[in-house]
C-alpha cells in the first residue's frame, strides 16, 4: 500500500485520496501545487492499493491504520469524483476514532452505480480496441445487470489482458516487455473496476463533519454529495472544470478554501 507524507510548514494536515490518472484527467496531486508543504502536512493515499477488497468500510480502516502514527489535527480529507465514497468512509472512521477537528473538501462528488460501472468497463475495453457492440455483449454475458462478482471481474480482467497484450504486439514490443505492459495495465484497470464495484448499492458511512463541495454546477454538486452521505455544515463553490487539477483556477480555489474557516451553516445538511 502506498502512503506518501510531506511534512508541514503549517499545522494543517491534509489527507488526499488519489486514484491516479484515469483517462484524460491529471492526478488530484496536481492541485496541491509545486510546494505542498506550504499547505500543511500532506498525506496522499493510493486508493487503488486497497481496491481488491470489496468492502469500503474495511478499506477505510486499512487506510486509517496507515495514518495512525501521523495524524494530527486539524484534519482535512480531500477526495474527488469516484473517490468520494471511500473518502466519506475514512472521514467517518476518523470521527469514530475521536478526531473532532475534521472537515472535507470534495471535487465533483459521485458514487458509482451499475450504469456507471458498466460504462467504465465498456470504455476500458474500447480503449484497448474492442468494438462497443462486442464490449456490450461481453459485459452483458458476465454481469447481467447486477454488481459483478469477483469471478466476473477476473473474467473481465482476463479479457482486458488479452486485448492489452494484442495492443502491445501492435506497438512492436518484445514478448517480455509486452507481457509486462499488459499485466501492469490490466492490473490497474481491474483495480479501478473493483474500486467502482465496491460502491454500488453501498450505504456510505456518515462523516458528520463540515464539507466544502466544488463543481461546475455548485448546487448540483452539493446535492450529489448529500445523496452519498450525511455531513455537517456545507458550502458549495463553482469551478468551470472541477477535474482540471493542474489548472490555476482550480488550484487557486482549493488553496483559498483551505484558508477559510470550516463551513458553519446554521443547519446541518442531511443525506437526501
PDB file of C-alpha atoms in Angstrom:
ATOM      1  CA  UNK A   1       0.000   0.000   0.000  1.00  0.00           C
ATOM      2  CA  UNK A   2       1.293   3.457  -0.924  1.00  0.00           C
ATOM      3  CA  UNK A   3       1.090   6.306   1.588  1.00  0.00           C
ATOM      4  CA  UNK A   4       3.165   9.427   0.889  1.00  0.00           C
ATOM      5  CA  UNK A   5       3.553  12.079   3.590  1.00  0.00           C
ATOM      6  CA  UNK A   6       5.037  15.554   3.044  1.00  0.00           C
ATOM      7  CA  UNK A   7       5.735  17.335   6.313  1.00  0.00           C
ATOM      8  CA  UNK A   8       4.315  20.727   7.032  1.00  0.00           C
ATOM      9  CA  UNK A   9       5.006  24.416   7.219  1.00  0.00           C
ATOM     10  CA  UNK A  10       1.599  24.987   8.910  1.00  0.00           C
ATOM     11  CA  UNK A  11      -0.348  22.979  11.488  1.00  0.00           C
ATOM     12  CA  UNK A  12      -2.933  21.750   8.959  1.00  0.00           C
ATOM     13  CA  UNK A  13      -2.980  18.064   7.967  1.00  0.00           C
ATOM     14  CA  UNK A  14      -4.391  17.157   4.547  1.00  0.00           C
ATOM     15  CA  UNK A  15      -5.322  13.576   3.716  1.00  0.00           C
ATOM     16  CA  UNK A  16      -5.699  13.346  -0.055  1.00  0.00           C
ATOM     17  CA  UNK A  17      -7.284  10.307  -1.699  1.00  0.00           C
ATOM     18  CA  UNK A  18      -5.676   9.673  -5.070  1.00  0.00           C
ATOM     19  CA  UNK A  19      -6.702   7.065  -7.633  1.00  0.00           C
ATOM     20  CA  UNK A  20      -4.097   8.341 -10.084  1.00  0.00           C
ATOM     21  CA  UNK A  21      -4.737   9.170 -13.707  1.00  0.00           C
ATOM     22  CA  UNK A  22      -7.772   7.527 -15.269  1.00  0.00           C
ATOM     23  CA  UNK A  23      -8.448   8.773 -18.787  1.00  0.00           C
ATOM     24  CA  UNK A  24      -7.525  12.358 -19.661  1.00  0.00           C
ATOM     25  CA  UNK A  25      -7.519  13.815 -16.158  1.00  0.00           C
ATOM     26  CA  UNK A  26      -4.419  14.599 -14.140  1.00  0.00           C
ATOM     27  CA  UNK A  27      -3.982  13.056 -10.709  1.00  0.00           C
ATOM     28  CA  UNK A  28      -5.529  15.082  -7.885  1.00  0.00           C
ATOM     29  CA  UNK A  29      -1.971  15.546  -6.577  1.00  0.00           C
ATOM     30  CA  UNK A  30      -1.561  18.326  -9.151  1.00  0.00           C
ATOM     31  CA  UNK A  31      -3.987  20.568  -7.251  1.00  0.00           C
ATOM     32  CA  UNK A  32      -1.536  20.669  -4.342  1.00  0.00           C
ATOM     33  CA  UNK A  33       0.837  22.790  -6.417  1.00  0.00           C
ATOM     34  CA  UNK A  34       4.615  22.743  -6.536  1.00  0.00           C
ATOM     35  CA  UNK A  35       5.071  23.252  -2.776  1.00  0.00           C
ATOM     36  CA  UNK A  36       2.551  21.009  -0.996  1.00  0.00           C
ATOM     37  CA  UNK A  37       4.282  21.570   2.341  1.00  0.00           C
ATOM     38  CA  UNK A  38       3.068  25.175   2.259  1.00  0.00           C
ATOM     39  CA  UNK A  39      -0.457  23.796   2.689  1.00  0.00           C
ATOM     40  CA  UNK A  40       0.402  21.742   5.762  1.00  0.00           C
ATOM     41  CA  UNK A  41       1.329  18.120   6.338  1.00  0.00           C
ATOM     42  CA  UNK A  42       0.078  16.294   3.248  1.00  0.00           C
ATOM     43  CA  UNK A  43      -0.571  12.563   3.219  1.00  0.00           C
ATOM     44  CA  UNK A  44      -1.569  11.098  -0.145  1.00  0.00           C
ATOM     45  CA  UNK A  45      -3.345   7.746  -0.041  1.00  0.00           C
ATOM     46  CA  UNK A  46      -3.295   5.467  -3.076  1.00  0.00           C
ATOM     47  CA  UNK A  47      -6.958   4.448  -3.140  1.00  0.00           C
ATOM     48  CA  UNK A  48      -6.443   1.637  -5.643  1.00  0.00           C
ATOM     49  CA  UNK A  49      -3.965  -0.062  -3.304  1.00  0.00           C
ATOM     50  CA  UNK A  50      -6.936  -1.419  -1.321  1.00  0.00           C
ATOM     51  CA  UNK A  51      -9.373  -1.891  -4.221  1.00  0.00           C
ATOM     52  CA  UNK A  52      -9.069  -5.684  -4.191  1.00  0.00           C
ATOM     53  CA  UNK A  53     -11.174  -5.597  -1.001  1.00  0.00           C
ATOM     54  CA  UNK A  54     -14.855  -5.130  -1.966  1.00  0.00           C
ATOM     55  CA  UNK A  55     -15.887  -3.659   1.423  1.00  0.00           C
ATOM     56  CA  UNK A  56     -15.459   0.131   1.590  1.00  0.00           C
ATOM     57  CA  UNK A  57     -15.548   0.399   5.382  1.00  0.00           C
ATOM     58  CA  UNK A  58     -12.818  -2.239   5.633  1.00  0.00           C
ATOM     59  CA  UNK A  59     -10.728  -0.382   3.063  1.00  0.00           C
ATOM     60  CA  UNK A  60     -11.157   2.822   5.079  1.00  0.00           C
ATOM     61  CA  UNK A  61      -9.995   1.009   8.220  1.00  0.00           C
ATOM     62  CA  UNK A  62      -6.926  -0.230   6.349  1.00  0.00           C
ATOM     63  CA  UNK A  63      -6.034   3.303   5.251  1.00  0.00           C
ATOM     64  CA  UNK A  64      -6.697   4.597   8.767  1.00  0.00           C
ATOM     65  CA  UNK A  65      -4.226   2.032  10.082  1.00  0.00           C
ATOM     66  CA  UNK A  66      -1.501   3.534   7.887  1.00  0.00           C
ATOM     67  CA  UNK A  67      -2.326   7.030   9.131  1.00  0.00           C
ATOM     68  CA  UNK A  68      -2.466   6.483  12.878  1.00  0.00           C
ATOM     69  CA  UNK A  69       1.161   7.375  13.720  1.00  0.00           C
ATOM     70  CA  UNK A  70       0.990  10.602  11.697  1.00  0.00           C
ATOM     71  CA  UNK A  71      -2.491  12.034  12.222  1.00  0.00           C
ATOM     72  CA  UNK A  72      -2.666  15.458  13.867  1.00  0.00           C
ATOM     73  CA  UNK A  73      -5.485  17.978  13.932  1.00  0.00           C
ATOM     74  CA  UNK A  74      -6.982  19.961  12.311  1.00  0.00           C
ATOM     75  CA  UNK A  75      -7.625  17.406   9.566  1.00  0.00           C
ATOM     76  CA  UNK A  76      -8.938  17.899   6.040  1.00  0.00           C
ATOM     77  CA  UNK A  77      -9.913  14.863   3.954  1.00  0.00           C
ATOM     78  CA  UNK A  78      -9.787  15.646   0.223  1.00  0.00           C
ATOM     79  CA  UNK A  79     -11.411  13.449  -2.436  1.00  0.00           C
ATOM     80  CA  UNK A  80     -12.819  13.724  -5.927  1.00  0.00           C
ATOM     81  CA  UNK A  81     -15.444  12.021  -8.036  1.00  0.00           C
ATOM     82  CA  UNK A  82     -15.339   8.233  -7.568  1.00  0.00           C
ATOM     83  CA  UNK A  83     -13.087   8.511  -4.504  1.00  0.00           C
ATOM     84  CA  UNK A  84     -15.867  10.320  -2.613  1.00  0.00           C
ATOM     85  CA  UNK A  85     -17.481   7.255  -1.043  1.00  0.00           C
ATOM     86  CA  UNK A  86     -14.164   5.928   0.277  1.00  0.00           C
ATOM     87  CA  UNK A  87     -13.254   9.420   1.487  1.00  0.00           C
ATOM     88  CA  UNK A  88     -16.514   9.629   3.432  1.00  0.00           C
ATOM     89  CA  UNK A  89     -15.900   6.208   4.977  1.00  0.00           C
ATOM     90  CA  UNK A  90     -12.413   7.331   6.003  1.00  0.00           C
ATOM     91  CA  UNK A  91     -13.761  10.574   7.491  1.00  0.00           C
ATOM     92  CA  UNK A  92     -16.405   8.604   9.397  1.00  0.00           C
ATOM     93  CA  UNK A  93     -13.674   6.290  10.713  1.00  0.00           C
ATOM     94  CA  UNK A  94     -11.549   9.272  11.781  1.00  0.00           C
ATOM     95  CA  UNK A  95     -14.541  10.759  13.608  1.00  0.00           C
ATOM     96  CA  UNK A  96     -15.209   7.438  15.327  1.00  0.00           C
ATOM     97  CA  UNK A  97     -11.538   7.336  16.353  1.00  0.00           C
ATOM     98  CA  UNK A  98     -12.004  10.631  18.203  1.00  0.00           C
ATOM     99  CA  UNK A  99     -10.784  13.199  15.687  1.00  0.00           C
ATOM    100  CA  UNK A 100     -13.116  16.151  16.219  1.00  0.00           C
ATOM    101  CA  UNK A 101     -11.338  18.850  14.185  1.00  0.00           C
ATOM    102  CA  UNK A 102     -12.202  17.369  10.816  1.00  0.00           C
ATOM    103  CA  UNK A 103     -13.516  18.753   7.545  1.00  0.00           C
ATOM    104  CA  UNK A 104     -13.785  17.540   3.953  1.00  0.00           C
ATOM    105  CA  UNK A 105     -13.202  19.070   0.516  1.00  0.00           C
ATOM    106  CA  UNK A 106     -14.892  17.232  -2.352  1.00  0.00           C
ATOM    107  CA  UNK A 107     -14.392  17.810  -6.074  1.00  0.00           C
ATOM    108  CA  UNK A 108     -17.371  16.803  -8.260  1.00  0.00           C
ATOM    109  CA  UNK A 109     -18.562  14.163  -5.756  1.00  0.00           C
ATOM    110  CA  UNK A 110     -20.046  10.973  -7.199  1.00  0.00           C
ATOM    111  CA  UNK A 111     -20.752   7.376  -6.227  1.00  0.00           C
ATOM    112  CA  UNK A 112     -20.699   4.540  -8.739  1.00  0.00           C
ATOM    113  CA  UNK A 113     -23.905   2.724  -9.614  1.00  0.00           C
ATOM    114  CA  UNK A 114     -24.462  -0.185 -12.009  1.00  0.00           C
ATOM    115  CA  UNK A 115     -24.747   2.049 -15.059  1.00  0.00           C
ATOM    116  CA  UNK A 116     -21.572   3.981 -14.249  1.00  0.00           C
ATOM    117  CA  UNK A 117     -19.660   0.782 -13.515  1.00  0.00           C
ATOM    118  CA  UNK A 118     -20.667  -0.864 -16.753  1.00  0.00           C
ATOM    119  CA  UNK A 119     -19.967   2.322 -18.692  1.00  0.00           C
ATOM    120  CA  UNK A 120     -16.424   2.487 -17.318  1.00  0.00           C
ATOM    121  CA  UNK A 121     -15.847  -1.187 -18.101  1.00  0.00           C
ATOM    122  CA  UNK A 122     -17.036  -0.628 -21.662  1.00  0.00           C
ATOM    123  CA  UNK A 123     -14.747   2.388 -22.031  1.00  0.00           C
ATOM    124  CA  UNK A 124     -11.736   0.405 -20.823  1.00  0.00           C
ATOM    125  CA  UNK A 125     -12.468  -2.439 -23.235  1.00  0.00           C
ATOM    126  CA  UNK A 126     -12.985   0.078 -26.019  1.00  0.00           C
ATOM    127  CA  UNK A 127      -9.721   1.862 -25.234  1.00  0.00           C
ATOM    128  CA  UNK A 128      -7.967  -1.437 -25.923  1.00  0.00           C
ATOM    129  CA  UNK A 129      -9.629  -1.878 -29.296  1.00  0.00           C
ATOM    130  CA  UNK A 130     -12.771  -3.912 -28.602  1.00  0.00           C
ATOM    131  CA  UNK A 131     -15.742  -2.578 -30.638  1.00  0.00           C
ATOM    132  CA  UNK A 132     -18.524  -1.196 -28.438  1.00  0.00           C
ATOM    133  CA  UNK A 133     -21.056  -3.814 -29.594  1.00  0.00           C
ATOM    134  CA  UNK A 134     -18.671  -6.628 -28.637  1.00  0.00           C
ATOM    135  CA  UNK A 135     -17.891  -4.958 -25.316  1.00  0.00           C
ATOM    136  CA  UNK A 136     -21.609  -4.637 -24.546  1.00  0.00           C
ATOM    137  CA  UNK A 137     -22.236  -8.280 -25.394  1.00  0.00           C
ATOM    138  CA  UNK A 138     -19.257  -9.415 -23.344  1.00  0.00           C
ATOM    139  CA  UNK A 139     -20.312  -7.427 -20.266  1.00  0.00           C
ATOM    140  CA  UNK A 140     -23.970  -8.435 -20.584  1.00  0.00           C
ATOM    141  CA  UNK A 141     -22.957 -12.082 -20.563  1.00  0.00           C
ATOM    142  CA  UNK A 142     -20.842 -11.616 -17.450  1.00  0.00           C
ATOM    143  CA  UNK A 143     -22.655  -9.096 -15.289  1.00  0.00           C
ATOM    144  CA  UNK A 144     -26.298  -9.417 -16.357  1.00  0.00           C
ATOM    145  CA  UNK A 145     -27.296  -6.083 -14.813  1.00  0.00           C
ATOM    146  CA  UNK A 146     -26.060  -6.917 -11.321  1.00  0.00           C
ATOM    147  CA  UNK A 147     -22.991  -5.958  -9.352  1.00  0.00           C
ATOM    148  CA  UNK A 148     -20.233  -8.136 -10.825  1.00  0.00           C
ATOM    149  CA  UNK A 149     -18.921 -10.977  -8.719  1.00  0.00           C
ATOM    150  CA  UNK A 150     -15.168 -11.326  -8.134  1.00  0.00           C
ATOM    151  CA  UNK A 151     -15.235 -14.079 -10.766  1.00  0.00           C
ATOM    152  CA  UNK A 152     -16.852 -11.720 -13.273  1.00  0.00           C
ATOM    153  CA  UNK A 153     -14.236  -9.074 -12.526  1.00  0.00           C
ATOM    154  CA  UNK A 154     -11.489 -11.640 -13.068  1.00  0.00           C
ATOM    155  CA  UNK A 155     -13.038 -12.666 -16.384  1.00  0.00           C
ATOM    156  CA  UNK A 156     -13.191  -9.020 -17.408  1.00  0.00           C
ATOM    157  CA  UNK A 157      -9.574  -8.676 -16.338  1.00  0.00           C
ATOM    158  CA  UNK A 158      -8.587 -11.667 -18.470  1.00  0.00           C
ATOM    159  CA  UNK A 159     -10.244 -10.068 -21.486  1.00  0.00           C
ATOM    160  CA  UNK A 160      -8.513  -6.775 -20.747  1.00  0.00           C
ATOM    161  CA  UNK A 161      -5.188  -8.600 -20.500  1.00  0.00           C
ATOM    162  CA  UNK A 162      -5.669 -10.312 -23.854  1.00  0.00           C
ATOM    163  CA  UNK A 163      -6.574  -7.014 -25.510  1.00  0.00           C
ATOM    164  CA  UNK A 164      -3.648  -5.203 -23.871  1.00  0.00           C
ATOM    165  CA  UNK A 165      -1.268  -7.939 -24.991  1.00  0.00           C
ATOM    166  CA  UNK A 166      -2.529  -7.647 -28.563  1.00  0.00           C
ATOM    167  CA  UNK A 167      -2.058  -3.883 -28.368  1.00  0.00           C
ATOM    168  CA  UNK A 168       1.488  -4.330 -27.068  1.00  0.00           C
ATOM    169  CA  UNK A 169       2.276  -6.578 -30.031  1.00  0.00           C
ATOM    170  CA  UNK A 170       0.975  -3.848 -32.347  1.00  0.00           C
ATOM    171  CA  UNK A 171       3.407  -1.485 -30.618  1.00  0.00           C
ATOM    172  CA  UNK A 172       6.128  -3.977 -31.635  1.00  0.00           C
ATOM    173  CA  UNK A 173       7.231  -4.616 -28.072  1.00  0.00           C
ATOM    174  CA  UNK A 174       9.346  -7.664 -27.351  1.00  0.00           C
ATOM    175  CA  UNK A 175       7.458 -10.610 -25.847  1.00  0.00           C
ATOM    176  CA  UNK A 176       8.684  -9.979 -22.291  1.00  0.00           C
ATOM    177  CA  UNK A 177       8.024  -6.241 -22.500  1.00  0.00           C
ATOM    178  CA  UNK A 178       4.585  -6.901 -23.980  1.00  0.00           C
ATOM    179  CA  UNK A 179       3.679  -9.187 -21.080  1.00  0.00           C
ATOM    180  CA  UNK A 180       4.818  -6.619 -18.503  1.00  0.00           C
ATOM    181  CA  UNK A 181       2.861  -3.881 -20.282  1.00  0.00           C
ATOM    182  CA  UNK A 182      -0.304  -5.986 -20.481  1.00  0.00           C
ATOM    183  CA  UNK A 183      -0.061  -7.233 -16.900  1.00  0.00           C
ATOM    184  CA  UNK A 184       0.511  -3.799 -15.361  1.00  0.00           C
ATOM    185  CA  UNK A 185      -2.212  -2.138 -17.433  1.00  0.00           C
ATOM    186  CA  UNK A 186      -4.688  -4.921 -16.762  1.00  0.00           C
ATOM    187  CA  UNK A 187      -3.983  -4.884 -13.021  1.00  0.00           C
ATOM    188  CA  UNK A 188      -4.635  -1.152 -12.832  1.00  0.00           C
ATOM    189  CA  UNK A 189      -7.846  -1.381 -14.871  1.00  0.00           C
ATOM    190  CA  UNK A 190      -9.083  -4.319 -12.831  1.00  0.00           C
ATOM    191  CA  UNK A 191      -8.406  -2.473  -9.566  1.00  0.00           C
ATOM    192  CA  UNK A 192     -10.276   0.546 -10.924  1.00  0.00           C
ATOM    193  CA  UNK A 193     -13.313  -1.603 -11.747  1.00  0.00           C
ATOM    194  CA  UNK A 194     -13.103  -3.179  -8.288  1.00  0.00           C
ATOM    195  CA  UNK A 195     -12.937   0.310  -6.765  1.00  0.00           C
ATOM    196  CA  UNK A 196     -16.182   1.196  -8.542  1.00  0.00           C
ATOM    197  CA  UNK A 197     -17.899  -2.136  -7.900  1.00  0.00           C
ATOM    198  CA  UNK A 198     -17.472  -1.790  -4.134  1.00  0.00           C
ATOM    199  CA  UNK A 199     -19.501   1.446  -4.188  1.00  0.00           C
ATOM    200  CA  UNK A 200     -22.585   0.089  -5.954  1.00  0.00           C
ATOM    201  CA  UNK A 201     -25.573  -0.184  -3.593  1.00  0.00           C
ATOM    202  CA  UNK A 202     -23.287   0.687  -0.657  1.00  0.00           C
ATOM    203  CA  UNK A 203     -24.696   2.797   2.190  1.00  0.00           C
ATOM    204  CA  UNK A 204     -21.802   5.151   2.906  1.00  0.00           C
ATOM    205  CA  UNK A 205     -20.834   5.949   6.489  1.00  0.00           C
ATOM    206  CA  UNK A 206     -21.785   9.447   7.676  1.00  0.00           C
ATOM    207  CA  UNK A 207     -18.774  11.736   8.191  1.00  0.00           C
ATOM    208  CA  UNK A 208     -20.947  14.315  10.002  1.00  0.00           C
ATOM    209  CA  UNK A 209     -18.225  16.925   9.519  1.00  0.00           C
ATOM    210  CA  UNK A 210     -18.242  20.260   7.658  1.00  0.00           C
ATOM    211  CA  UNK A 211     -17.726  19.961   3.900  1.00  0.00           C
ATOM    212  CA  UNK A 212     -16.738  22.208   1.008  1.00  0.00           C
ATOM    213  CA  UNK A 213     -18.011  20.944  -2.353  1.00  0.00           C
ATOM    214  CA  UNK A 214     -16.618  22.053  -5.722  1.00  0.00           C
ATOM    215  CA  UNK A 215     -18.437  21.616  -9.032  1.00  0.00           C
ATOM    216  CA  UNK A 216     -19.261  23.241 -12.356  1.00  0.00           C
ATOM    217  CA  UNK A 217     -22.836  23.413 -11.017  1.00  0.00           C
ATOM    218  CA  UNK A 218     -22.365  24.063  -7.280  1.00  0.00           C
ATOM    219  CA  UNK A 219     -25.960  23.300  -6.290  1.00  0.00           C
ATOM    220  CA  UNK A 220     -25.938  20.011  -8.206  1.00  0.00           C
ATOM    221  CA  UNK A 221     -22.556  19.062  -6.729  1.00  0.00           C
ATOM    222  CA  UNK A 222     -23.816  19.737  -3.210  1.00  0.00           C
ATOM    223  CA  UNK A 223     -26.960  17.702  -3.896  1.00  0.00           C
ATOM    224  CA  UNK A 224     -24.804  14.839  -5.183  1.00  0.00           C
ATOM    225  CA  UNK A 225     -22.681  14.940  -2.028  1.00  0.00           C
ATOM    226  CA  UNK A 226     -25.692  14.820   0.272  1.00  0.00           C
ATOM    227  CA  UNK A 227     -27.131  11.860  -1.625  1.00  0.00           C
ATOM    228  CA  UNK A 228     -23.938   9.977  -0.850  1.00  0.00           C
ATOM    229  CA  UNK A 229     -23.554  10.724   2.863  1.00  0.00           C
ATOM    230  CA  UNK A 230     -24.622  12.949   5.765  1.00  0.00           C
ATOM    231  CA  UNK A 231     -22.388  15.909   6.518  1.00  0.00           C
ATOM    232  CA  UNK A 232     -22.313  18.810   8.903  1.00  0.00           C
ATOM    233  CA  UNK A 233     -22.457  22.423   7.650  1.00  0.00           C
ATOM    234  CA  UNK A 234     -21.780  22.664   3.919  1.00  0.00           C
ATOM    235  CA  UNK A 235     -20.543  25.222   1.422  1.00  0.00           C
ATOM    236  CA  UNK A 236     -20.550  24.956  -2.392  1.00  0.00           C
ATOM    237  CA  UNK A 237     -18.077  26.544  -4.826  1.00  0.00           C
ATOM    238  CA  UNK A 238     -18.038  26.977  -8.601  1.00  0.00           C
ATOM    239  CA  UNK A 239     -15.225  25.748 -10.836  1.00  0.00           C
ATOM    240  CA  UNK A 240     -15.524  25.728 -14.619  1.00  0.00           C
ATOM    241  CA  UNK A 241     -13.763  22.346 -14.729  1.00  0.00           C
ATOM    242  CA  UNK A 242     -13.603  20.537 -11.357  1.00  0.00           C
ATOM    243  CA  UNK A 243     -11.240  17.948 -12.874  1.00  0.00           C
ATOM    244  CA  UNK A 244      -8.593  20.380 -14.128  1.00  0.00           C
ATOM    245  CA  UNK A 245      -6.310  19.746 -11.171  1.00  0.00           C
ATOM    246  CA  UNK A 246      -3.257  21.189 -12.908  1.00  0.00           C
ATOM    247  CA  UNK A 247      -5.075  24.391 -13.881  1.00  0.00           C
ATOM    248  CA  UNK A 248      -4.550  27.625 -11.935  1.00  0.00           C
ATOM    249  CA  UNK A 249      -8.278  28.320 -11.404  1.00  0.00           C
ATOM    250  CA  UNK A 250      -8.970  25.083  -9.563  1.00  0.00           C
ATOM    251  CA  UNK A 251      -5.684  25.114  -7.684  1.00  0.00           C
ATOM    252  CA  UNK A 252      -6.217  28.703  -6.504  1.00  0.00           C
ATOM    253  CA  UNK A 253      -9.800  27.930  -5.447  1.00  0.00           C
ATOM    254  CA  UNK A 254      -8.679  24.875  -3.473  1.00  0.00           C
ATOM    255  CA  UNK A 255      -5.891  26.789  -1.738  1.00  0.00           C
ATOM    256  CA  UNK A 256      -8.317  29.608  -0.901  1.00  0.00           C
ATOM    257  CA  UNK A 257     -10.836  27.173   0.596  1.00  0.00           C
ATOM    258  CA  UNK A 258      -8.132  25.837   2.896  1.00  0.00           C
ATOM    259  CA  UNK A 259      -7.571  29.318   4.316  1.00  0.00           C
ATOM    260  CA  UNK A 260     -11.270  29.749   5.142  1.00  0.00           C
ATOM    261  CA  UNK A 261     -12.787  28.626   8.435  1.00  0.00           C
ATOM    262  CA  UNK A 262     -14.685  25.358   8.123  1.00  0.00           C
ATOM    263  CA  UNK A 263     -18.246  25.846   6.884  1.00  0.00           C
ATOM    264  CA  UNK A 264     -20.568  26.916   9.692  1.00  0.00           C
ATOM    265  CA  UNK A 265     -24.040  26.966   8.160  1.00  0.00           C
ATOM    266  CA  UNK A 266     -26.971  27.273  10.570  1.00  0.00           C
ATOM    267  CA  UNK A 267     -28.472  23.947   9.563  1.00  0.00           C
ATOM    268  CA  UNK A 268     -26.785  20.595   9.177  1.00  0.00           C
ATOM    269  CA  UNK A 269     -27.002  19.211   5.659  1.00  0.00           C
ATOM    270  CA  UNK A 270     -28.526  15.762   5.833  1.00  0.00           C
ATOM    271  CA  UNK A 271     -28.324  12.891   3.403  1.00  0.00           C
ATOM    272  CA  UNK A 272     -31.127  13.235   0.874  1.00  0.00           C
TER     273      UNK A 272
END
